[in-house]
Coordinates of C-alpha atoms and ligand atoms in Angstrom, one line a residue:
M1 CA -20.4 -7.3 0.4
F2 CA -20.8 -11.3 -2.3
N3 CA -21.9 -14.2 -0.5
A4 CA -19.8 -15.3 2.6
S5 CA -18.9 -18.1 0.7
T6 CA -16.5 -16.3 -2.0
Y7 CA -14.5 -15.1 1.6
I8 CA -13.9 -18.1 2.9
K9 CA -12.7 -19.8 -0.5
R10 CA -10.7 -16.4 -0.6
R11 CA -9.3 -17.5 2.5
K12 CA -8.8 -20.9 2.1
L13 CA -6.4 -20.1 -0.4
L14 CA -4.5 -18.0 1.1
R15 CA -3.8 -20.4 4.1
Q16 CA -2.8 -23.3 1.9
Q17 CA -0.1 -21.3 0.7
F18 CA 1.7 -21.3 4.4
K19 CA 2.7 -23.9 6.7
S20 CA 2.8 -22.3 9.8
G21 CA 2.3 -19.1 11.7
L22 CA 0.2 -15.9 11.6
I23 CA -1.4 -14.1 9.2
L24 CA -1.8 -10.5 11.3
F25 CA -3.9 -8.2 8.6
L26 CA -4.8 -4.4 10.0
G27 CA -8.0 -3.0 8.5
N28 CA -7.2 1.1 7.6
E29 CA -8.1 3.8 10.3
E30 CA -10.4 7.1 9.5
S31 CA -8.4 9.4 8.3
P32 CA -8.0 12.8 9.6
M33 CA -8.4 15.8 7.5
N34 CA -7.8 19.0 9.7
Y35 CA -9.2 17.9 13.0
P36 CA -9.9 14.6 14.7
A37 CA -13.3 14.7 14.2
N38 CA -13.0 15.6 10.6
T39 CA -11.7 12.9 8.3
Y40 CA -11.2 12.6 4.0
R41 CA -13.6 9.6 3.4
F42 CA -12.8 6.3 4.3
R43 CA -11.4 3.6 2.4
Q44 CA -10.4 0.8 3.8
D45 CA -7.7 -1.5 3.1
S46 CA -8.0 -3.3 0.0
S47 CA -6.6 -6.6 0.8
F48 CA -8.6 -6.5 4.2
L49 CA -12.0 -5.8 2.0
Y50 CA -11.0 -8.7 -0.3
F51 CA -10.0 -11.4 2.4
F52 CA -13.1 -9.9 5.3
G53 CA -15.0 -8.0 3.7
L54 CA -16.0 -6.1 6.2
N55 CA -16.0 -2.1 5.3
T56 CA -15.4 -0.6 7.9
P57 CA -13.0 1.5 10.5
S58 CA -10.6 -0.2 13.0
L59 CA -10.5 -3.6 12.1
A60 CA -7.6 -6.3 12.1
A61 CA -7.9 -9.4 11.9
V62 CA -5.4 -13.0 12.9
I63 CA -5.9 -16.2 10.7
D64 CA -3.6 -18.9 12.7
I65 CA -2.6 -21.2 10.0
D66 CA -1.6 -24.3 12.7
A67 CA -4.4 -23.9 15.0
G68 CA -6.6 -23.6 11.5
R69 CA -8.7 -20.2 13.1
E70 CA -9.7 -17.1 11.7
M71 CA -11.1 -14.3 14.1
V72 CA -11.6 -10.6 13.9
F73 CA -11.2 -8.1 16.2
G74 CA -13.1 -4.7 16.7
D75 CA -15.4 -2.8 19.1
D76 CA -19.2 -2.8 18.5
V77 CA -21.1 0.5 18.5
S78 CA -21.5 2.7 22.1
L79 CA -24.3 3.8 22.4
E80 CA -23.3 7.7 22.0
D81 CA -21.6 6.0 18.4
V82 CA -25.3 5.3 18.2
I83 CA -26.4 9.1 18.9
W84 CA -23.9 10.6 16.0
M85 CA -23.2 8.4 13.9
G86 CA -26.0 5.6 14.1
Y87 CA -26.6 2.0 14.1
L88 CA -23.8 -0.6 13.9
P89 CA -25.4 -4.8 13.4
S90 CA -22.4 -6.2 15.7
L91 CA -19.6 -7.4 15.3
K92 CA -20.2 -10.5 15.2
E93 CA -23.3 -10.1 13.3
R94 CA -21.1 -8.8 11.0
A95 CA -18.8 -11.1 10.6
Q96 CA -21.3 -14.0 9.6
V97 CA -22.2 -11.8 6.9
A98 CA -18.1 -12.9 5.9
G99 CA -17.9 -16.4 7.6
I100 CA -16.0 -15.6 10.1
R101 CA -17.4 -17.4 14.1
H102 CA -14.7 -16.1 16.5
T103 CA -14.6 -12.0 16.8
A104 CA -12.9 -10.2 20.1
S105 CA -12.8 -6.2 21.2
L106 CA -10.0 -4.8 19.5
S107 CA -7.8 -4.0 22.6
R108 CA -7.7 -7.4 23.0
L109 CA -5.5 -8.1 19.2
E110 CA -2.5 -7.6 21.1
E111 CA -2.6 -10.8 23.3
P112 CA -2.5 -13.6 20.1
I113 CA 0.5 -11.9 18.8
A114 CA 2.5 -11.2 21.9
R115 CA 2.1 -14.9 22.7
A116 CA 3.4 -16.0 19.4
L117 CA 5.7 -13.3 20.2
K118 CA 6.0 -15.4 22.7
Q119 CA 6.3 -18.5 21.3
G120 CA 8.7 -17.6 18.4
R121 CA 6.2 -18.2 15.8
T122 CA 6.1 -16.2 12.5
I123 CA 3.9 -13.3 11.8
H124 CA 3.0 -12.2 8.4
Y125 CA 1.8 -9.1 8.4
L126 CA 1.7 -6.6 4.8
P127 CA 3.6 -3.6 4.2
P128 CA 1.1 -0.6 5.5
Y129 CA 1.4 2.8 3.4
R130 CA -0.4 4.3 6.2
A131 CA 1.6 6.0 8.7
E132 CA -0.5 5.7 11.7
T133 CA -0.8 1.5 9.9
A134 CA 3.3 1.5 10.9
V135 CA 3.0 2.6 14.4
R136 CA 0.7 0.2 15.3
L137 CA 2.5 -3.4 14.3
S138 CA 5.3 -1.1 15.4
T139 CA 3.5 -1.0 19.4
L140 CA 2.3 -4.8 18.7
L141 CA 5.1 -6.4 16.7
K142 CA 8.0 -5.0 19.7
K143 CA 10.8 -3.6 16.6
P144 CA 11.7 0.3 16.2
A145 CA 8.1 1.5 13.3
A146 CA 11.0 2.7 10.5
R147 CA 11.2 -1.4 10.5
I148 CA 8.2 -2.5 10.0
K149 CA 7.8 -2.1 6.2
K150 CA 11.5 -3.4 4.8
A151 CA 10.2 -6.4 6.9
A152 CA 6.8 -7.0 5.7
S153 CA 6.4 -11.4 4.2
V154 CA 7.7 -11.6 1.1
E155 CA 5.5 -15.1 1.6
L156 CA 2.5 -13.1 2.8
I157 CA 3.1 -9.9 -0.6
K158 CA 3.5 -13.0 -2.9
A159 CA 0.7 -14.8 -2.0
V160 CA -2.2 -11.9 -1.5
V161 CA -0.9 -10.5 -5.5
S162 CA -1.3 -13.5 -6.6
L163 CA -4.9 -14.6 -5.6
R164 CA -6.0 -10.4 -6.2
S165 CA -3.8 -11.4 -9.6
T166 CA -6.5 -13.6 -10.7
K167 CA -9.9 -12.6 -11.2
S168 CA -13.3 -13.7 -10.3
A169 CA -16.6 -13.0 -12.9
E170 CA -18.1 -11.8 -9.7
E171 CA -15.2 -9.1 -9.5
V172 CA -15.2 -8.6 -12.9
A173 CA -18.8 -7.7 -13.2
E174 CA -18.3 -5.7 -9.9
I175 CA -15.4 -3.9 -12.1
E176 CA -18.2 -3.1 -15.5
K177 CA -20.5 -1.6 -13.7
A178 CA -18.0 0.8 -12.1
L179 CA -18.2 1.4 -16.3
E180 CA -20.9 2.1 -17.1
V181 CA -20.8 5.2 -14.2
S182 CA -17.7 5.8 -15.9
R183 CA -19.6 5.9 -19.6
E184 CA -22.1 8.3 -18.5
M185 CA -19.5 10.2 -16.5
Y186 CA -18.3 10.4 -20.2
R187 CA -21.4 10.5 -21.7
V188 CA -21.8 13.8 -19.6
A189 CA -17.8 15.6 -20.5
L190 CA -18.2 15.0 -24.0
R191 CA -20.9 17.6 -23.9
L192 CA -19.2 20.0 -21.7
A193 CA -16.1 20.4 -23.6
R194 CA -17.2 23.8 -24.5
P195 CA -14.6 26.9 -24.9
G196 CA -15.9 29.3 -21.9
L197 CA -16.2 26.5 -19.4
Y198 CA -14.0 26.1 -16.6
E199 CA -12.7 22.7 -16.2
R200 CA -13.3 21.8 -12.6
E201 CA -17.1 22.8 -13.2
I202 CA -16.5 19.4 -15.2
V203 CA -14.8 17.6 -12.4
G204 CA -17.7 18.5 -11.0
A205 CA -20.4 17.5 -12.5
I206 CA -19.3 14.4 -13.3
E207 CA -17.7 13.5 -10.1
G208 CA -21.7 14.2 -8.8
I209 CA -22.1 11.8 -11.0
A210 CA -20.1 8.7 -9.1
L211 CA -21.4 9.6 -6.2
A212 CA -24.9 10.9 -7.0
R213 CA -24.9 7.2 -7.7
G214 CA -23.9 5.6 -4.6
Y215 CA -20.4 5.8 -6.9
E216 CA -16.7 7.4 -5.8
T217 CA -14.1 8.5 -8.0
A218 CA -11.3 5.6 -7.9
F219 CA -8.7 7.9 -7.7
P220 CA -8.8 12.3 -7.7
I221 CA -9.4 13.0 -11.4
I222 CA -6.7 14.5 -14.2
L223 CA -9.4 16.5 -17.1
T224 CA -6.8 19.2 -18.0
I225 CA -6.0 21.3 -21.1
N226 CA -2.4 20.8 -20.6
G227 CA -2.8 16.3 -21.0
Q228 CA 1.0 17.0 -21.4
I229 CA 1.5 16.8 -17.1
L230 CA 0.0 13.4 -16.4
H231 CA -0.8 12.9 -12.8
N232 CA -2.3 17.3 -14.1
H233 CA -5.3 17.7 -10.5
Y234 CA -4.9 21.5 -11.6
H235 CA -8.9 22.8 -12.8
G236 CA -9.2 25.7 -12.9
N237 CA -8.0 25.8 -16.6
K238 CA -11.3 27.8 -19.4
L239 CA -11.4 25.9 -21.6
E240 CA -10.7 27.6 -25.1
K241 CA -11.7 25.9 -29.0
G242 CA -7.7 24.6 -29.7
R243 CA -6.8 23.2 -27.5
L244 CA -6.9 19.3 -26.2
L245 CA -9.0 18.2 -23.1
V246 CA -7.7 14.4 -21.3
I247 CA -10.1 13.3 -18.7
D248 CA -8.3 10.6 -16.9
A249 CA -11.5 9.0 -13.9
G250 CA -12.3 6.7 -12.9
A251 CA -15.1 5.1 -10.7
S252 CA -15.0 2.9 -7.4
S253 CA -18.2 0.4 -7.1
P254 CA -19.3 0.1 -3.4
L255 CA -17.4 -2.7 -2.7
G256 CA -15.2 -1.2 -4.0
Y257 CA -13.4 -1.7 -7.3
A258 CA -12.7 0.7 -9.9
S259 CA -13.0 1.1 -12.8
D260 CA -9.8 3.5 -14.7
I261 CA -10.6 4.6 -17.8
T262 CA -8.7 7.9 -20.5
R263 CA -10.3 10.5 -23.5
T264 CA -9.0 13.0 -24.9
V265 CA -11.6 15.8 -26.7
P266 CA -10.7 18.5 -28.1
V267 CA -12.8 21.6 -27.3
G268 CA -15.5 22.3 -29.2
G269 CA -16.1 19.3 -30.8
E270 CA -13.6 19.1 -34.4
F271 CA -9.9 17.7 -34.1
T272 CA -7.4 20.2 -36.2
P273 CA -6.0 18.2 -38.7
K274 CA -3.1 18.9 -36.9
Q275 CA -5.2 17.1 -33.4
R276 CA -5.9 14.7 -35.8
G277 CA -2.5 13.1 -37.0
V278 CA -1.4 13.0 -33.7
Y279 CA -4.5 11.6 -32.8
E280 CA -4.8 8.5 -34.7
V281 CA -1.0 7.8 -33.8
V282 CA -1.9 7.0 -30.4
L283 CA -6.0 4.7 -31.6
R284 CA -3.4 2.8 -33.2
G285 CA -1.4 2.6 -30.9
Q286 CA -3.7 1.6 -28.3
L287 CA -5.3 -1.1 -31.1
K288 CA -2.6 -2.7 -31.6
A289 CA -2.1 -2.9 -27.5
I290 CA -5.7 -4.8 -27.3
E291 CA -5.1 -6.9 -30.6
S292 CA -1.3 -8.1 -29.0
I293 CA -2.7 -9.2 -25.4
A294 CA -3.2 -12.8 -25.2
P295 CA -2.4 -15.7 -21.5
G296 CA 1.9 -16.3 -22.6
I297 CA 2.5 -12.7 -24.1
K298 CA 4.3 -10.0 -21.8
Y299 CA 3.2 -7.1 -21.4
R300 CA 6.5 -5.1 -22.2
D301 CA 6.7 -7.3 -25.4
V302 CA 3.2 -5.5 -25.8
H303 CA 4.6 -2.2 -24.5
L304 CA 7.1 -2.6 -27.0
A305 CA 5.2 -2.8 -30.0
T306 CA 2.8 -0.1 -29.5
A307 CA 5.6 1.8 -29.3
R308 CA 6.9 0.8 -32.1
A309 CA 3.3 1.6 -34.1
M310 CA 3.1 4.9 -32.3
A311 CA 6.6 6.0 -33.3
L312 CA 5.8 4.3 -36.9
G313 CA 3.1 6.6 -36.2
L314 CA 5.3 9.4 -35.3
K315 CA 7.6 9.3 -38.6
E316 CA 4.9 9.7 -41.2
L317 CA 3.6 12.9 -39.1
G318 CA 7.7 13.5 -39.6
L319 CA 8.3 14.4 -36.1
M320 CA 10.2 11.3 -35.6
K321 CA 13.0 9.7 -38.1
G322 CA 15.2 6.5 -39.4
D323 CA 15.0 3.0 -38.2
I324 CA 12.3 2.9 -35.2
D325 CA 12.7 -1.2 -34.5
E326 CA 16.4 0.6 -33.1
A327 CA 14.5 3.7 -31.7
V328 CA 11.7 1.1 -29.7
A329 CA 15.0 0.0 -28.9
E330 CA 17.2 3.0 -28.2
G331 CA 14.7 4.2 -26.5
A332 CA 14.3 7.7 -28.4
H333 CA 10.0 7.2 -28.5
A334 CA 9.2 7.7 -24.8
L335 CA 10.4 11.8 -25.5
F336 CA 6.3 11.5 -27.0
F337 CA 6.1 8.6 -24.2
P338 CA 8.0 8.9 -21.4
H339 CA 5.4 6.1 -19.6
G340 CA 4.5 3.1 -19.2
L341 CA 1.4 0.7 -21.4
G342 CA -0.6 0.6 -17.9
H343 CA -1.6 -1.4 -14.9
M344 CA -3.3 -3.4 -12.7
L345 CA -6.9 -2.8 -12.3
G346 CA -9.1 -4.2 -9.5
L347 CA -9.7 -3.0 -5.6
D348 CA -7.0 -0.6 -6.7
V349 CA -7.0 1.7 -9.3
H350 CA -3.2 0.6 -9.9
D351 CA -3.9 -3.1 -8.4
M352 CA -1.9 -4.1 -5.0
E353 CA 0.8 -1.3 -6.0
G354 CA 1.5 -0.5 -2.3
L355 CA 2.6 -4.5 -1.7
G356 CA 5.6 -3.8 -4.2
E357 CA 5.0 -2.8 -8.0
N358 CA 8.1 -5.2 -8.7
Y359 CA 5.8 -8.4 -6.5
V360 CA 2.8 -7.4 -8.8
G361 CA 3.6 -6.4 -12.3
Y362 CA 7.5 -8.2 -12.1
D363 CA 8.8 -11.9 -12.8
K364 CA 11.1 -14.1 -13.0
T365 CA 11.6 -13.9 -16.6
V366 CA 11.2 -9.8 -16.8
E367 CA 13.4 -7.7 -15.2
R368 CA 12.7 -3.7 -14.6
S369 CA 15.1 -2.2 -17.4
K370 CA 16.6 0.7 -16.1
Q371 CA 15.8 2.3 -19.4
F372 CA 13.7 6.1 -19.2
G373 CA 10.5 5.5 -20.4
L374 CA 10.7 2.0 -20.2
A375 CA 11.5 2.1 -16.3
Y376 CA 8.4 2.9 -15.8
L377 CA 6.4 0.5 -17.4
R378 CA 4.3 -0.5 -13.4
L379 CA 3.3 -4.4 -15.2
A380 CA 5.5 -5.9 -17.3
R381 CA 5.5 -9.4 -16.7
E382 CA 3.8 -12.3 -18.3
L383 CA -0.4 -12.5 -19.1
R384 CA -3.0 -14.7 -17.2
P385 CA -6.8 -15.0 -18.2
G386 CA -8.2 -13.3 -15.2
F387 CA -5.8 -10.7 -14.5
V388 CA -7.5 -7.0 -15.7
L389 CA -5.2 -4.0 -17.0
T390 CA -5.5 -1.0 -18.1
V391 CA -3.9 -0.3 -21.9
E392 CA -3.4 3.3 -21.7
P393 CA -0.8 4.8 -24.8
G394 CA -0.2 7.9 -25.0
I395 CA 2.0 10.8 -26.7
Y396 CA 2.5 14.2 -25.1
F397 CA 4.5 17.3 -26.2
I398 CA 6.5 17.6 -22.7
P399 CA 8.1 21.5 -23.5
P400 CA 10.9 21.4 -20.7
L401 CA 12.1 17.4 -21.6
I402 CA 12.2 18.2 -25.8
D403 CA 14.0 21.0 -24.8
K404 CA 16.5 18.9 -22.7
W405 CA 17.2 15.8 -24.8
K406 CA 17.5 19.2 -27.7
A407 CA 19.8 20.8 -25.7
E408 CA 22.2 17.4 -25.7
N409 CA 21.1 16.9 -29.2
K410 CA 19.3 13.4 -27.6
F411 CA 19.1 10.8 -30.2
K412 CA 19.3 12.7 -33.1
S413 CA 19.5 10.4 -35.9
F414 CA 15.7 9.6 -34.5
I415 CA 14.0 13.1 -33.7
N416 CA 13.6 15.6 -35.4
Y417 CA 13.4 18.7 -32.6
A418 CA 12.7 20.9 -35.8
R419 CA 9.5 19.4 -36.2
V420 CA 8.8 19.0 -32.7
E421 CA 9.1 23.0 -32.2
G422 CA 5.9 23.4 -34.1
Y423 CA 3.9 20.8 -31.0
R424 CA 5.5 22.8 -28.8
N425 CA 1.8 23.7 -26.8
F426 CA 0.1 20.9 -27.9
G427 CA -0.8 19.3 -24.9
G428 CA -1.2 15.6 -25.0
I429 CA -3.1 12.5 -26.2
R430 CA -3.6 10.3 -23.6
I431 CA -6.0 6.9 -24.6
E432 CA -7.2 4.2 -22.2
D433 CA -9.1 1.0 -21.7
D434 CA -9.4 -1.8 -18.8
V435 CA -9.3 -5.2 -20.5
L436 CA -9.5 -9.4 -18.9
V437 CA -7.4 -10.8 -20.0
T438 CA -9.5 -13.9 -21.1
D439 CA -8.5 -18.4 -22.3
D440 CA -7.3 -16.8 -25.3
G441 CA -7.3 -12.9 -26.2
C442 CA -8.7 -10.2 -24.4
R443 CA -12.4 -8.6 -23.6
V444 CA -12.3 -5.1 -23.7
L445 CA -14.8 -4.5 -20.3
G446 CA -18.1 -2.0 -19.9
K447 CA -20.2 -1.5 -22.9
P448 CA -18.2 1.2 -25.6
I449 CA -17.4 5.2 -23.9
P450 CA -16.5 7.1 -27.8
K451 CA -12.5 6.8 -28.9
T452 CA -12.4 6.7 -32.9
V453 CA -12.1 10.8 -33.2
R454 CA -15.9 10.5 -35.5
D455 CA -17.3 8.6 -32.5
I456 CA -16.0 11.8 -30.0
E457 CA -17.1 14.3 -32.9
T458 CA -20.9 12.7 -33.4
A459 CA -20.4 12.2 -29.7
M460 CA -19.3 16.3 -28.7
A461 CA -22.1 17.7 -31.5
G462 CA -24.5 15.3 -28.9
K463 CA -25.6 13.4 -32.4
K464 CA -25.6 10.5 -30.3
Ligands
LIG1 N1 -5.3 6.5 -13.7 C1 -4.2 7.1 -13.2 C2 -3.7 6.6 -13.4 O1 -3.4 5.6 -13.7 O2 -2.1 6.9 -13.4
LIG2 MN1 -4.7 4.0 -15.0

């Protein structure tokens, strides 16, 4: 945990944004996999972690704005818990570490809530993303479970987003610790990306690195020779020379902060000329994005600048044609780059996405586009110092999408379909780094992980 002062300050800043009412936070429960005692690894709710730092299941908290009182609800471990799971300090002792003086048993949570309901006071809560949280909220608030998510407090969502979006120096340091683990994961992955190995062997090795260092993976590892499937979690293919391998993986630090890196490497260690051509285009786009990031700039504009840089490269390769500015404005590049440039990063890999993408990535000045490709942009709003975000452009050759657009003659003045056919089995390339917006530009977080063609080939040859 950070020092108590961090959590005290965060809660104070939150309270200041409200005039009255209660704020109710529910921590996460253990989640059974196939029978009650066999659970998935426990993950605390990120907003609960942010404001209270307590990383154990079955906790809740209430902040009474009018009384200025903060209370954590939970139960001390029983002798049976101690026998099976080990000792845990009392809730009172643990809450003190987060600067909380008032605690009570979880069974008493309904008392302040019932009282507030009776008095007609507003009870603010965040939208649940787990069914059991919706059910608990439904029971506490005496509202049908189906209506719980919709009735979440927009005021609270906006307040939490405003606080969590700006990362403090200690949060950035935590993300950089996760990036140090990522660096080691990639060092090993690049050495192992040899013909004959199965994807799962590399997944096992790099997940093991995170675990061995007391970290966890921040999301299920994407490691695939079929990189054209954006979030491919199948790991059963044998690596063959001539294929590209997309590796998109992140670590989660003991305090819950994530890293999120992608590298694409040639199986066997050397890019073919064709792979190198497309790789250089994606890299040019990624560097263009990083160069463009600064406070006051809209991430949507960074996305579009990257799309134009990559579309120009695709034109040089003969895959696109015509006026590139026009092609990007109309969305023709989305055949190759059908996703957004990146997202916020923090306690969640897609930071705060559970609170609603539009609250996190959009503001009054930017509306979500309906255009294919641009519509998937998770972060479009104006950037501010302290934001941490991913920069992850990619170029993919997705056969079903190519076939559909080709059959429809879609954007035929911008896309050279005859030439695209020659890339049908190419796969995909994505390059991703994590970036902090500073007062006058940005800083790529963590120590460098091989990214240029030369650095990747050198690292794969074991020379670095
Ligand atoms: N790293 C996976 C994603 O950003 O969606
Ligand atoms: Mn990402």
